[in-house]
Coordinates of N, CA and C in Angstrom, one line a residue:
M12 N 1.4 -25.3 -25.9 CA 2.1 -24.4 -26.7 C 3.1 -23.4 -25.7
L13 N 4.3 -23.5 -26.0 CA 5.2 -22.6 -25.2 C 5.4 -21.3 -26.0
A14 N 5.5 -20.3 -25.3 CA 5.8 -18.9 -25.9 C 6.6 -18.1 -24.9
S15 N 7.5 -17.2 -25.4 CA 8.2 -16.3 -24.6 C 8.0 -15.0 -25.2
F16 N 7.7 -14.0 -24.4 CA 7.6 -12.6 -24.8 C 8.4 -11.7 -24.0
V17 N 9.1 -10.8 -24.7 CA 9.9 -9.7 -23.9 C 9.2 -8.4 -24.3
I18 N 8.8 -7.7 -23.3 CA 8.2 -6.4 -23.5 C 9.0 -5.4 -22.8
S19 N 9.6 -4.5 -23.6 CA 10.4 -3.5 -23.1 C 9.6 -2.2 -22.9
L20 N 9.6 -1.6 -21.9 CA 8.8 -0.3 -21.6 C 9.9 0.7 -21.3
R21 N 9.8 1.8 -21.9 CA 10.7 3.0 -21.6 C 9.9 4.1 -20.9
I22 N 10.6 4.5 -19.8 CA 10.1 5.5 -18.9 C 10.5 6.8 -19.5
D23 N 9.6 7.8 -19.8 CA 10.0 9.0 -20.4 C 10.0 10.1 -19.4
R24 N 9.9 9.9 -18.1 CA 10.1 10.9 -17.1 C 10.5 10.2 -15.8
D25 N 10.9 11.0 -14.9 CA 11.4 10.4 -13.5 C 10.2 9.8 -12.9
L26 N 10.5 8.6 -12.5 CA 9.3 7.7 -11.8 C 9.8 7.1 -10.6
A27 N 9.2 7.1 -9.5 CA 9.6 6.3 -8.4 C 8.7 5.1 -8.2
L28 N 9.2 3.9 -8.2 CA 8.6 2.7 -8.0 C 9.1 2.0 -6.8
P29 N 8.4 1.5 -6.0 CA 8.9 0.6 -4.8 C 9.7 -0.6 -5.3
G30 N 10.7 -0.8 -4.7 CA 11.5 -2.0 -5.0 C 12.1 -1.9 -6.5
L31 N 11.7 -2.8 -7.3 CA 12.2 -2.8 -8.8 C 10.9 -2.7 -9.7
G32 N 9.8 -2.4 -9.1 CA 8.6 -2.2 -9.9 C 7.9 -3.5 -10.3
A33 N 8.2 -4.6 -9.7 CA 7.6 -5.9 -10.1 C 6.0 -5.9 -9.8
E34 N 5.8 -5.4 -8.6 CA 4.4 -5.4 -8.4 C 3.5 -4.6 -9.3
A35 N 4.0 -3.4 -9.7 CA 3.2 -2.6 -10.7 C 3.2 -3.3 -12.0
L36 N 4.4 -4.1 -12.4 CA 4.3 -4.8 -13.7 C 3.4 -6.0 -13.6
H37 N 3.2 -6.6 -12.5 CA 2.3 -7.7 -12.2 C 0.8 -7.2 -12.4
G38 N 0.5 -6.1 -11.8 CA -0.7 -5.5 -12.0 C -1.1 -5.1 -13.4
L39 N -0.1 -4.6 -14.1 CA -0.4 -4.1 -15.5 C -0.6 -5.5 -16.4
F40 N 0.2 -6.6 -16.1 CA 0.0 -7.8 -16.8 C -1.5 -8.2 -16.6
F41 N -2.0 -8.3 -15.5 CA -3.2 -8.8 -15.3 C -4.4 -7.9 -15.8
E42 N -4.2 -6.5 -15.8 CA -5.1 -5.7 -16.4 C -5.2 -5.8 -17.9
V43 N -4.1 -6.1 -18.6 CA -4.1 -6.5 -20.0 C -4.8 -7.8 -20.2
L44 N -4.5 -8.8 -19.4 CA -5.2 -10.1 -19.6 C -6.8 -9.8 -19.3
R45 N -7.1 -9.1 -18.3 CA -8.5 -8.9 -18.0 C -9.3 -8.2 -19.2
G46 N -8.6 -7.3 -19.9 CA -9.1 -6.6 -21.0 C -9.4 -7.6 -22.2
H47 N -8.6 -8.6 -22.2 CA -8.7 -9.6 -23.3 C -9.7 -10.6 -22.9
D48 N -9.5 -11.2 -21.7 CA -10.3 -12.4 -21.3 C -10.4 -12.4 -19.8
A49 N -11.5 -11.8 -19.3 CA -11.6 -11.7 -17.8 C -11.7 -12.9 -17.0
S50 N -12.4 -13.9 -17.6 CA -12.4 -15.2 -16.8 C -11.1 -15.9 -16.9
F51 N -10.4 -15.9 -17.9 CA -8.9 -16.5 -17.9 C -8.1 -15.7 -17.0
A52 N -8.2 -14.3 -17.0 CA -7.3 -13.6 -16.0 C -7.6 -14.0 -14.5
E53 N -8.8 -14.2 -14.3 CA -9.3 -14.5 -12.9 C -8.7 -15.9 -12.5
Y54 N -8.9 -16.8 -13.5 CA -8.3 -18.2 -13.3 C -7.0 -18.2 -13.1
L55 N -6.1 -17.5 -13.8 CA -4.8 -17.5 -13.7 C -4.3 -16.8 -12.5
H56 N -4.9 -15.8 -12.1 CA -4.7 -15.1 -10.9 C -4.8 -16.0 -9.6
R57 N -5.8 -17.0 -9.6 CA -6.0 -17.9 -8.4 C -5.0 -19.0 -8.4
E58 N -4.4 -19.3 -9.6 CA -3.5 -20.5 -9.7 C -2.3 -20.2 -8.7
V59 N -1.9 -21.2 -8.0 CA -0.8 -21.2 -7.0 C 0.5 -21.1 -7.8
D60 N 0.6 -22.1 -8.7 CA 1.9 -22.1 -9.6 C 1.6 -21.3 -10.9
K61 N 2.2 -20.2 -11.1 CA 1.9 -19.3 -12.2 C 2.7 -19.8 -13.3
P62 N 2.1 -19.9 -14.5 CA 2.9 -20.3 -15.7 C 3.6 -19.2 -16.4
F63 N 4.0 -18.1 -15.7 CA 4.6 -17.0 -16.3 C 5.6 -16.4 -15.2
S64 N 6.5 -15.5 -15.8 CA 7.4 -14.8 -14.8 C 7.5 -13.4 -15.3
L65 N 7.8 -12.5 -14.4 CA 8.0 -11.1 -14.7 C 9.2 -10.7 -13.9
S66 N 9.9 -9.9 -14.6 CA 11.1 -9.3 -13.9 C 10.8 -7.8 -13.5
G67 N 11.6 -7.3 -12.6 CA 11.4 -5.9 -12.3 C 12.0 -5.0 -13.4
V68 N 11.9 -3.7 -13.1 CA 12.5 -2.8 -14.0 C 14.1 -2.9 -14.1
L69 N 14.5 -3.1 -15.4 CA 15.9 -3.3 -15.6 C 16.4 -2.0 -16.2
T70 N 17.5 -1.5 -15.6 CA 18.0 -0.1 -16.1 C 19.5 0.0 -15.9
E71 N 20.1 0.7 -16.7 CA 21.5 1.1 -16.6 C 21.8 2.0 -15.5
H72 N 20.8 2.8 -15.2 CA 20.9 3.9 -14.2 C 20.9 3.3 -12.7
P73 N 21.6 4.0 -11.9 CA 21.6 3.6 -10.5 C 20.2 3.6 -9.9
K74 N 19.9 2.6 -9.1 CA 18.6 2.5 -8.4 C 18.6 3.5 -7.2
R75 N 17.5 4.1 -6.9 CA 17.4 5.0 -5.8 C 15.9 5.0 -5.3
E76 N 15.6 5.1 -4.1 CA 14.3 5.1 -3.4 C 13.6 6.4 -3.8

């Protein structure tokens, strides 16, 4: 079964994330998976070829460090 999900998160205050925030989103994704099925999350985390993709924070505002 193939599926595609787009989850848009809105930041309600000034927030500094390194790069585009992809590492933070990766961690959040696995925390949600772990809460649902810890053994599947662990299995997926060990896989070399991940069956998912995540993008960094997309914004219309200029990026700054």
